[in-house]
Amino acid sequence: IGLMRDQELPELNRQANELSDAIRSHFSANWLEETGEPRFAAEYSQRGSGQAVRNAFFSPQNRSESQKKVKWERVLTNRAEFNRLYQASVSITAENNSAFEQRLARLEQEKLPEYLEQIKQAQKLAYEQFQSDFLGKLKESIDAVTENIRGLNRTLKDRSWGNERFQFVVEPDPNYRRFYDMIMDDLLMQGYSITYAAFREKHGETIDELFRQILAVDDDVSGDKRSELDRNIDAYCNYRTYLRFDLHTIDENNEVQRLSRTLRKKSGGETQTPYYIAMLAAFVQLYRIGDRNRSCLQLIIFDEAFSKMDGERIRESIRLLRRIGFQCLISAPPDKIADIAPLVDRNICVLKDRHRSFLAYFDKQDIARIEGELDSAEADD
């Protein structure tokens, strides 16, 4: 008993204190009080002895140690990769992460605000550049179509169909007039951007409204909002939205009528003529006729052409086609041959006799020869 009291019990107390100190050095007091000690007491009560508790947790402890080793190797690998990617020299074997946490804190407190400000400025500049380029493209398209209309009107100036002449008109659409005025403002032509104070003062509200219509403020928009946005983009990005087109009819007394107002009141022949003129205008723009940098086949194919026109209107229409420079394939009823044939390069006449078809080719040079032969035959008779 004396041996136990004097030697063994003090040694056991010393070992117990060392274990207690080791435990407290590895775990926080809060965790020990709230989790560790209550769990140990429950396990001890269930298993009956400390050795039984130790034996029960031996295998799980080994698994945890193995997992800890694997994860530590992963930490070392990630730290080494960090040093390689960012040319850093942080110790990869340090037991704690304080060096990396210090770098993170410095980035969050110093560098990140700086980067965010740079991103904000770059975004602002990109947005302003987009706006300027967007308005510039619209203006370029409006200028181009206006010049095309002028060219067409020069071509139409000395052409008449019966007692009528025609002239295209392009003007700002009243419903979009303020957008048109902003796009065509001389300040943009003088090299000022949309951020220029005078331009913003003059068109600020219009600029903001235009870009609200075509730019999504929030990426998470509903299906209906997305459909509305798509419709707005189709409308506001199309230069035609800001313009109104019409065709003026000018009679021998120089009285002018808008085709848009008189179209339903005219006869078939009277409406077909402006229809062809408008169609030619579309092809002039499509083929960019007059653009020396663009060379292409300027082909138009007409089916049942000029069916409602009289001879004079037909002849003037064909002369206009040739003057503009179109290459045409014209399919027309036989009764139109007399008006068409003298003005085209090659005629192909298709004849049908019951179940058989015949083709007759002749050029405009052949017409004079055939007419001469017919005149000679009549004289002989």
CSV table of C-alpha atoms in Angstrom, one decimal:
chain,number,residue,atom,x,y,z
A,1,ILE,CA,0.0,0.0,0.0
A,2,GLY,CA,2.8,2.4,0.8
A,3,LEU,CA,4.4,1.6,-2.6
A,4,MET,CA,1.2,2.4,-4.4
A,5,ARG,CA,0.7,5.6,-2.4
A,6,ASP,CA,4.3,6.8,-2.7
A,7,GLN,CA,5.2,5.8,-6.2
A,8,GLU,CA,2.4,4.4,-8.4
A,9,LEU,CA,-0.3,6.9,-7.7
A,10,PRO,CA,1.9,10.0,-8.2
A,11,GLU,CA,3.1,8.5,-11.5
A,12,LEU,CA,-0.4,7.8,-12.7
A,13,ASN,CA,-1.5,11.4,-11.7
A,14,ARG,CA,1.5,12.7,-13.6
A,15,GLN,CA,0.5,10.7,-16.7
A,16,ALA,CA,-3.1,11.8,-16.4
A,17,ASN,CA,-2.0,15.5,-16.2
A,18,GLU,CA,0.2,15.1,-19.2
A,19,LEU,CA,-2.7,13.5,-21.2
A,20,SER,CA,-5.0,16.3,-20.0
A,21,ASP,CA,-2.6,19.0,-21.1
A,22,ALA,CA,-2.1,17.2,-24.4
A,23,ILE,CA,-5.9,17.1,-25.0
A,24,ARG,CA,-6.3,20.7,-24.0
A,25,SER,CA,-3.5,21.7,-26.4
A,26,HIS,CA,-5.2,20.0,-29.3
A,27,PHE,CA,-8.8,21.0,-28.6
A,28,SER,CA,-10.4,24.2,-27.6
A,29,ALA,CA,-11.9,24.5,-24.1
A,30,ASN,CA,-15.3,25.3,-25.6
A,31,TRP,CA,-15.3,22.1,-27.7
A,32,LEU,CA,-14.1,20.0,-24.8
A,33,GLU,CA,-16.8,21.4,-22.5
A,34,GLU,CA,-19.7,21.2,-25.0
A,35,THR,CA,-18.8,18.2,-27.1
A,36,GLY,CA,-15.7,16.1,-26.1
A,37,GLU,CA,-16.3,15.5,-22.4
A,38,PRO,CA,-20.1,14.9,-22.7
A,39,ARG,CA,-19.4,12.4,-25.5
A,40,PHE,CA,-16.7,10.6,-23.4
A,41,ALA,CA,-19.0,10.4,-20.4
A,42,ALA,CA,-21.8,8.9,-22.5
A,43,GLU,CA,-19.4,6.4,-24.1
A,44,TYR,CA,-17.8,5.5,-20.7
A,45,SER,CA,-21.3,5.0,-19.2
A,46,GLN,CA,-22.3,2.7,-22.1
A,47,ARG,CA,-19.0,0.7,-22.3
A,48,GLY,CA,-18.0,0.5,-18.6
A,49,SER,CA,-14.3,1.3,-18.8
A,50,GLY,CA,-11.8,3.7,-20.4
A,51,GLN,CA,-10.1,0.8,-22.1
A,52,ALA,CA,-13.3,-0.3,-23.7
A,53,VAL,CA,-13.9,3.3,-25.0
A,54,ARG,CA,-10.3,3.4,-26.4
A,55,ASN,CA,-10.7,0.0,-28.1
A,56,ALA,CA,-14.0,1.1,-29.7
A,57,PHE,CA,-12.4,4.2,-31.2
A,58,PHE,CA,-9.1,2.7,-32.2
A,59,SER,CA,-10.1,1.7,-35.8
A,60,PRO,CA,-12.0,5.0,-36.5
A,61,GLN,CA,-8.9,6.9,-35.2
A,62,ASN,CA,-6.6,5.0,-37.7
A,63,ARG,CA,-9.0,5.8,-40.5
A,64,SER,CA,-9.0,9.4,-39.5
A,65,GLU,CA,-5.3,9.5,-39.4
A,66,SER,CA,-5.1,8.0,-42.9
A,67,GLN,CA,-7.6,10.5,-44.2
A,68,LYS,CA,-5.7,13.3,-42.5
A,69,LYS,CA,-2.5,12.3,-44.2
A,70,VAL,CA,-4.1,12.2,-47.6
A,71,LYS,CA,-5.6,15.6,-47.1
A,72,TRP,CA,-2.3,17.0,-45.9
A,73,GLU,CA,-0.7,15.8,-49.0
A,74,ARG,CA,-3.4,17.6,-51.0
A,75,VAL,CA,-2.7,20.7,-49.0
A,76,LEU,CA,1.0,20.6,-49.8
A,77,THR,CA,0.2,20.0,-53.5
A,78,ASN,CA,-2.2,22.9,-53.7
A,79,ARG,CA,0.2,25.2,-51.8
A,80,ALA,CA,3.0,24.3,-54.3
A,81,GLU,CA,0.7,24.9,-57.2
A,82,PHE,CA,-0.3,28.3,-55.7
A,83,ASN,CA,3.4,29.3,-55.5
A,84,ARG,CA,4.0,28.2,-59.1
A,85,LEU,CA,0.9,30.0,-60.6
A,86,TYR,CA,1.4,33.3,-58.7
A,87,GLN,CA,5.3,33.3,-58.4
A,88,ALA,CA,4.9,33.3,-54.6
A,89,SER,CA,7.3,31.9,-52.0
A,90,VAL,CA,5.0,31.0,-49.2
A,91,SER,CA,6.1,28.0,-47.1
A,92,ILE,CA,4.1,24.9,-48.1
A,93,THR,CA,5.0,22.9,-45.0
A,94,ALA,CA,3.8,25.4,-42.4
A,95,GLU,CA,1.4,23.8,-39.9
A,96,ASN,CA,-1.1,26.7,-40.1
A,97,ASN,CA,-2.5,28.7,-43.0
A,98,SER,CA,-1.6,32.1,-41.6
A,99,ALA,CA,0.7,33.2,-44.4
A,100,PHE,CA,-2.0,32.5,-47.0
A,101,GLU,CA,-4.6,34.1,-44.8
A,102,GLN,CA,-2.5,37.3,-44.7
A,103,ARG,CA,-2.2,37.3,-48.5
A,104,LEU,CA,-6.0,36.9,-48.7
A,105,ALA,CA,-6.7,39.7,-46.3
A,106,ARG,CA,-4.3,42.0,-48.2
A,107,LEU,CA,-6.0,41.1,-51.5
A,108,GLU,CA,-9.5,41.7,-50.1
A,109,GLN,CA,-8.6,44.9,-48.3
A,110,GLU,CA,-6.2,46.5,-50.8
A,111,LYS,CA,-6.1,44.9,-54.2
A,112,LEU,CA,-9.7,43.8,-54.6
A,113,PRO,CA,-11.2,47.3,-54.3
A,114,GLU,CA,-8.5,48.5,-56.7
A,115,TYR,CA,-9.4,45.8,-59.2
A,116,LEU,CA,-13.1,46.4,-58.8
A,117,GLU,CA,-12.6,50.1,-59.6
A,118,GLN,CA,-10.6,49.2,-62.7
A,119,ILE,CA,-13.3,46.8,-63.8
A,120,LYS,CA,-15.9,49.4,-63.2
A,121,GLN,CA,-14.0,52.0,-65.3
A,122,ALA,CA,-13.4,49.5,-68.0
A,123,GLN,CA,-17.1,48.5,-68.0
A,124,LYS,CA,-18.1,52.2,-68.2
A,125,LEU,CA,-15.7,52.9,-71.1
A,126,ALA,CA,-16.8,49.7,-73.0
A,127,TYR,CA,-20.5,50.7,-72.5
A,128,GLU,CA,-19.9,54.2,-73.7
A,129,GLN,CA,-17.9,52.8,-76.7
A,130,PHE,CA,-20.8,50.4,-77.5
A,131,GLN,CA,-23.3,53.2,-77.4
A,132,SER,CA,-21.2,55.4,-79.7
A,133,ASP,CA,-20.6,52.6,-82.1
A,134,PHE,CA,-24.3,51.6,-82.0
A,135,LEU,CA,-25.4,55.1,-82.9
A,136,GLY,CA,-22.6,55.4,-85.5
A,137,LYS,CA,-23.8,52.3,-87.3
A,138,LEU,CA,-27.4,53.5,-87.3
A,139,LYS,CA,-26.3,56.9,-88.7
A,140,GLU,CA,-24.2,55.2,-91.3
A,141,SER,CA,-27.2,53.1,-92.4
A,142,ILE,CA,-29.5,56.1,-92.6
A,143,ASP,CA,-27.0,58.1,-94.6
A,144,ALA,CA,-26.5,55.2,-97.0
A,145,VAL,CA,-30.2,54.6,-97.7
A,146,THR,CA,-30.7,58.4,-98.0
A,147,GLU,CA,-28.0,58.6,-100.6
A,148,ASN,CA,-29.5,55.5,-102.4
A,149,ILE,CA,-32.8,57.3,-102.6
A,150,ARG,CA,-31.2,60.4,-104.0
A,151,GLY,CA,-29.5,58.3,-106.7
A,152,LEU,CA,-32.8,56.6,-107.6
A,153,ASN,CA,-34.5,60.0,-107.8
A,154,ARG,CA,-31.8,61.2,-110.2
A,155,THR,CA,-32.5,58.2,-112.3
A,156,LEU,CA,-36.3,58.7,-112.2
A,157,LYS,CA,-36.1,62.5,-112.7
A,158,ASP,CA,-36.5,62.5,-116.5
A,159,ARG,CA,-38.7,59.3,-116.7
A,160,SER,CA,-42.4,59.4,-117.1
A,161,TRP,CA,-45.1,56.8,-117.3
A,162,GLY,CA,-48.0,58.2,-119.2
A,163,ASN,CA,-48.5,61.6,-117.6
A,164,GLU,CA,-46.9,60.6,-114.3
A,165,ARG,CA,-43.4,60.9,-112.8
A,166,PHE,CA,-42.3,59.3,-109.5
A,167,GLN,CA,-40.1,60.4,-106.7
A,168,PHE,CA,-39.0,58.5,-103.6
A,169,VAL,CA,-39.2,60.3,-100.2
A,170,VAL,CA,-37.5,59.3,-97.0
A,171,GLU,CA,-38.1,61.3,-93.9
A,172,PRO,CA,-37.9,60.8,-90.1
A,173,ASP,CA,-40.8,58.8,-88.6
A,174,PRO,CA,-42.7,61.2,-86.3
A,175,ASN,CA,-43.1,58.4,-83.7
A,176,TYR,CA,-39.3,58.1,-83.4
A,177,ARG,CA,-38.3,61.7,-84.2
A,178,ARG,CA,-36.3,62.4,-81.0
A,179,PHE,CA,-34.3,59.2,-81.5
A,180,TYR,CA,-33.6,60.2,-85.2
A,181,ASP,CA,-32.5,63.7,-84.1
A,182,MET,CA,-30.1,62.2,-81.6
A,183,ILE,CA,-28.6,59.7,-84.1
A,184,MET,CA,-28.2,62.4,-86.7
A,185,ASP,CA,-26.9,65.2,-84.4
A,186,ASP,CA,-24.0,67.2,-85.9
A,187,LEU,CA,-22.2,66.9,-82.6
A,188,LEU,CA,-21.5,63.2,-83.3
A,189,MET,CA,-20.2,64.2,-86.8
A,190,GLN,CA,-17.8,66.6,-85.2
A,191,GLY,CA,-16.1,63.8,-83.2
A,192,TYR,CA,-17.8,64.3,-79.9
A,193,SER,CA,-18.8,61.1,-78.0
A,194,ILE,CA,-22.2,60.6,-76.3
A,195,THR,CA,-20.5,61.5,-73.0
A,196,TYR,CA,-19.9,65.0,-74.2
A,197,ALA,CA,-21.7,67.4,-71.8
A,198,ALA,CA,-23.5,69.3,-74.5
A,199,PHE,CA,-24.7,66.1,-76.2
A,200,ARG,CA,-25.8,64.6,-72.8
A,201,GLU,CA,-27.7,67.8,-71.9
A,202,LYS,CA,-29.5,67.7,-75.3
A,203,HIS,CA,-30.2,64.0,-75.6
A,204,GLY,CA,-29.6,62.5,-72.2
A,205,GLU,CA,-33.1,61.2,-71.5
A,206,THR,CA,-33.4,59.9,-75.1
A,207,ILE,CA,-30.1,58.0,-74.8
A,208,ASP,CA,-31.1,56.4,-71.5
A,209,GLU,CA,-34.5,55.4,-72.9
A,210,LEU,CA,-33.0,53.9,-76.1
A,211,PHE,CA,-30.6,51.7,-74.2
A,212,ARG,CA,-33.1,50.7,-71.6
A,213,GLN,CA,-35.2,49.2,-74.5
A,214,ILE,CA,-32.4,47.0,-75.8
A,215,LEU,CA,-30.2,46.1,-72.8
A,216,ALA,CA,-31.1,43.8,-70.0
A,217,VAL,CA,-30.4,45.3,-66.6
A,218,ASP,CA,-30.7,41.9,-64.9
A,219,ASP,CA,-29.5,38.6,-66.4
A,220,ASP,CA,-32.3,36.8,-64.6
A,221,VAL,CA,-35.2,38.0,-66.6
A,222,SER,CA,-38.5,36.2,-67.2
A,223,GLY,CA,-39.6,34.7,-70.5
A,224,ASP,CA,-42.1,37.5,-71.2
A,225,LYS,CA,-39.4,40.1,-70.4
A,226,ARG,CA,-37.0,38.3,-72.7
A,227,SER,CA,-39.5,38.2,-75.5
A,228,GLU,CA,-40.2,41.9,-75.1
A,229,LEU,CA,-36.5,42.6,-75.1
A,230,ASP,CA,-36.0,40.6,-78.3
A,231,ARG,CA,-38.8,42.6,-80.0
A,232,ASN,CA,-37.2,45.9,-78.9
A,233,ILE,CA,-33.8,44.8,-80.2
A,234,ASP,CA,-35.3,43.9,-83.6
A,235,ALA,CA,-37.0,47.3,-83.7
A,236,TYR,CA,-34.5,49.7,-82.2
A,237,CYS,CA,-31.5,48.2,-83.9
A,238,ASN,CA,-33.1,48.5,-87.4
A,239,TYR,CA,-32.5,51.9,-89.0
A,240,ARG,CA,-35.8,51.6,-90.9
A,241,THR,CA,-37.6,52.1,-87.5
A,242,TYR,CA,-36.5,55.7,-87.5
A,243,LEU,CA,-37.6,56.4,-91.1
A,244,ARG,CA,-40.7,56.7,-93.1
A,245,PHE,CA,-40.7,55.8,-96.8
A,246,ASP,CA,-43.1,56.9,-99.4
A,247,LEU,CA,-43.4,57.3,-103.2
A,248,HIS,CA,-44.7,60.6,-104.6
A,249,THR,CA,-46.7,60.6,-107.9
A,250,ILE,CA,-46.2,63.8,-109.9
A,251,ASP,CA,-48.7,64.6,-112.7
A,252,GLU,CA,-48.3,66.9,-115.7
A,253,ASN,CA,-49.4,69.8,-113.6
A,254,ASN,CA,-46.7,69.1,-111.0
A,255,GLU,CA,-49.3,68.2,-108.5
A,256,VAL,CA,-47.9,65.7,-105.9
A,257,GLN,CA,-49.8,62.8,-104.3
A,258,ARG,CA,-48.5,60.4,-101.7
A,259,LEU,CA,-48.8,56.8,-102.9
A,260,SER,CA,-49.5,55.8,-99.3
A,261,ARG,CA,-52.7,57.9,-99.4
A,262,THR,CA,-53.9,57.1,-102.9
A,263,LEU,CA,-52.9,53.4,-103.4
A,264,ARG,CA,-56.3,52.0,-102.8
A,265,LYS,CA,-58.0,54.5,-105.1
A,266,LYS,CA,-55.9,53.7,-108.2
A,267,SER,CA,-56.6,51.1,-110.9
A,268,GLY,CA,-54.5,47.9,-111.4
A,269,GLY,CA,-52.2,49.5,-114.0
A,270,GLU,CA,-51.7,52.6,-112.0
A,271,THR,CA,-50.7,50.6,-108.9
A,272,GLN,CA,-48.4,48.2,-110.7
A,273,THR,CA,-46.1,50.9,-112.0
A,274,PRO,CA,-45.2,52.2,-108.5
A,275,TYR,CA,-45.0,48.6,-107.3
A,276,TYR,CA,-42.3,47.9,-109.9
A,277,ILE,CA,-40.5,51.2,-109.1
A,278,ALA,CA,-40.5,50.3,-105.4
A,279,MET,CA,-39.2,46.8,-106.1
A,280,LEU,CA,-36.4,48.2,-108.2
A,281,ALA,CA,-35.4,50.5,-105.4
A,282,ALA,CA,-35.2,47.5,-103.1
A,283,PHE,CA,-32.9,45.7,-105.6
A,284,VAL,CA,-30.7,48.8,-106.0
A,285,GLN,CA,-30.1,48.8,-102.3
A,286,LEU,CA,-29.6,45.0,-102.1
A,287,TYR,CA,-27.1,45.0,-104.9
A,288,ARG,CA,-25.5,48.3,-103.8
A,289,ILE,CA,-25.6,49.6,-107.3
A,290,GLY,CA,-23.2,52.5,-107.6
A,291,ASP,CA,-20.8,51.1,-105.1
A,292,ARG,CA,-17.5,50.7,-107.0
A,293,ASN,CA,-16.2,48.4,-104.3
A,294,ARG,CA,-18.9,45.9,-105.0
A,295,SER,CA,-19.2,43.9,-108.2
A,296,CYS,CA,-21.9,41.2,-108.6
A,297,LEU,CA,-24.5,39.9,-110.9
A,298,GLN,CA,-27.4,42.3,-110.7
A,299,LEU,CA,-30.1,39.8,-111.7
A,300,ILE,CA,-33.9,40.3,-111.4
A,301,ILE,CA,-36.4,37.7,-112.6
A,302,PHE,CA,-39.9,38.8,-113.4
A,303,ASP,CA,-42.8,36.3,-113.8
A,304,GLU,CA,-46.1,37.5,-115.4
A,305,ALA,CA,-44.4,40.8,-115.8
A,306,PHE,CA,-46.2,44.0,-116.6
A,307,SER,CA,-49.5,42.2,-116.8
A,308,LYS,CA,-51.6,45.2,-115.9
A,309,MET,CA,-49.5,47.9,-117.6
A,310,ASP,CA,-50.2,49.5,-121.0
A,311,GLY,CA,-47.6,49.6,-123.7
A,312,GLU,CA,-46.2,53.0,-122.8
A,313,ARG,CA,-45.7,52.1,-119.1
A,314,ILE,CA,-44.0,48.8,-120.1
A,315,ARG,CA,-41.6,50.4,-122.4
A,316,GLU,CA,-40.6,53.1,-119.9
A,317,SER,CA,-40.1,50.4,-117.2
A,318,ILE,CA,-37.8,48.4,-119.4
A,319,ARG,CA,-35.8,51.5,-120.3
A,320,LEU,CA,-35.4,52.2,-116.6
A,321,LEU,CA,-34.2,48.7,-116.0
A,322,ARG,CA,-31.5,49.0,-118.6
A,323,ARG,CA,-30.5,52.5,-117.5
A,324,ILE,CA,-29.9,51.3,-113.9
A,325,GLY,CA,-27.9,48.4,-115.1
A,326,PHE,CA,-30.0,45.4,-114.1
A,327,GLN,CA,-29.8,42.0,-115.9
A,328,CYS,CA,-33.3,40.8,-116.2
A,329,LEU,CA,-35.2,37.6,-117.1
A,330,ILE,CA,-38.7,38.6,-118.0
A,331,SER,CA,-41.6,36.2,-118.4
A,332,ALA,CA,-44.6,37.9,-119.9
A,333,PRO,CA,-47.9,37.0,-121.7
A,334,PRO,CA,-47.7,36.8,-125.5
A,335,ASP,CA,-49.7,40.0,-125.9
A,336,LYS,CA,-46.8,42.0,-124.3
A,337,ILE,CA,-44.2,40.8,-126.9
A,338,ALA,CA,-44.7,43.8,-129.2
A,339,ASP,CA,-43.8,46.2,-126.4
A,340,ILE,CA,-41.0,44.1,-124.8
A,341,ALA,CA,-39.2,42.5,-127.7
A,342,PRO,CA,-37.6,45.6,-129.3
A,343,LEU,CA,-36.1,46.6,-126.0
A,344,VAL,CA,-34.4,43.4,-124.8
A,345,ASP,CA,-31.4,41.5,-126.1
A,346,ARG,CA,-32.9,38.1,-126.6
A,347,ASN,CA,-36.5,36.9,-127.0
A,348,ILE,CA,-37.6,33.3,-126.5
A,349,CYS,CA,-41.2,32.7,-127.6
A,350,VAL,CA,-42.9,29.6,-126.2
A,351,LEU,CA,-45.7,28.2,-128.4
A,352,LYS,CA,-47.9,25.2,-127.6
A,353,ASP,CA,-50.0,23.1,-129.9
A,354,ARG,CA,-52.0,20.6,-127.9
A,355,HIS,CA,-49.4,18.3,-126.4
A,356,ARG,CA,-46.4,19.7,-128.2
A,357,SER,CA,-44.4,22.8,-127.3
A,358,PHE,CA,-42.2,24.9,-129.6
A,359,LEU,CA,-39.5,27.5,-128.9
A,360,ALA,CA,-38.7,30.4,-131.2
A,361,TYR,CA,-35.6,32.5,-130.6
A,362,PHE,CA,-35.1,36.0,-132.0
A,363,ASP,CA,-33.1,39.1,-131.2
A,364,LYS,CA,-34.1,42.7,-131.5
A,365,GLN,CA,-32.0,42.9,-134.6
A,366,ASP,CA,-34.2,40.2,-136.2
A,367,ILE,CA,-37.3,42.3,-135.6
A,368,ALA,CA,-36.3,44.8,-138.2
A,369,ARG,CA,-35.4,42.1,-140.7
A,370,ILE,CA,-38.8,40.3,-140.1
A,371,GLU,CA,-40.7,43.5,-140.4
A,372,GLY,CA,-38.8,44.3,-143.7
A,373,GLU,CA,-39.7,40.8,-145.1
A,374,LEU,CA,-43.3,41.3,-144.2
A,375,ASP,CA,-43.4,44.7,-145.8
A,376,SER,CA,-41.8,43.2,-149.0
A,377,ALA,CA,-44.4,40.4,-149.0
A,378,GLU,CA,-47.2,42.9,-148.7
A,379,ALA,CA,-45.8,45.0,-151.5
A,380,ASP,CA,-45.5,42.0,-153.8
A,381,ASP,CA,-49.2,41.2,-153.1
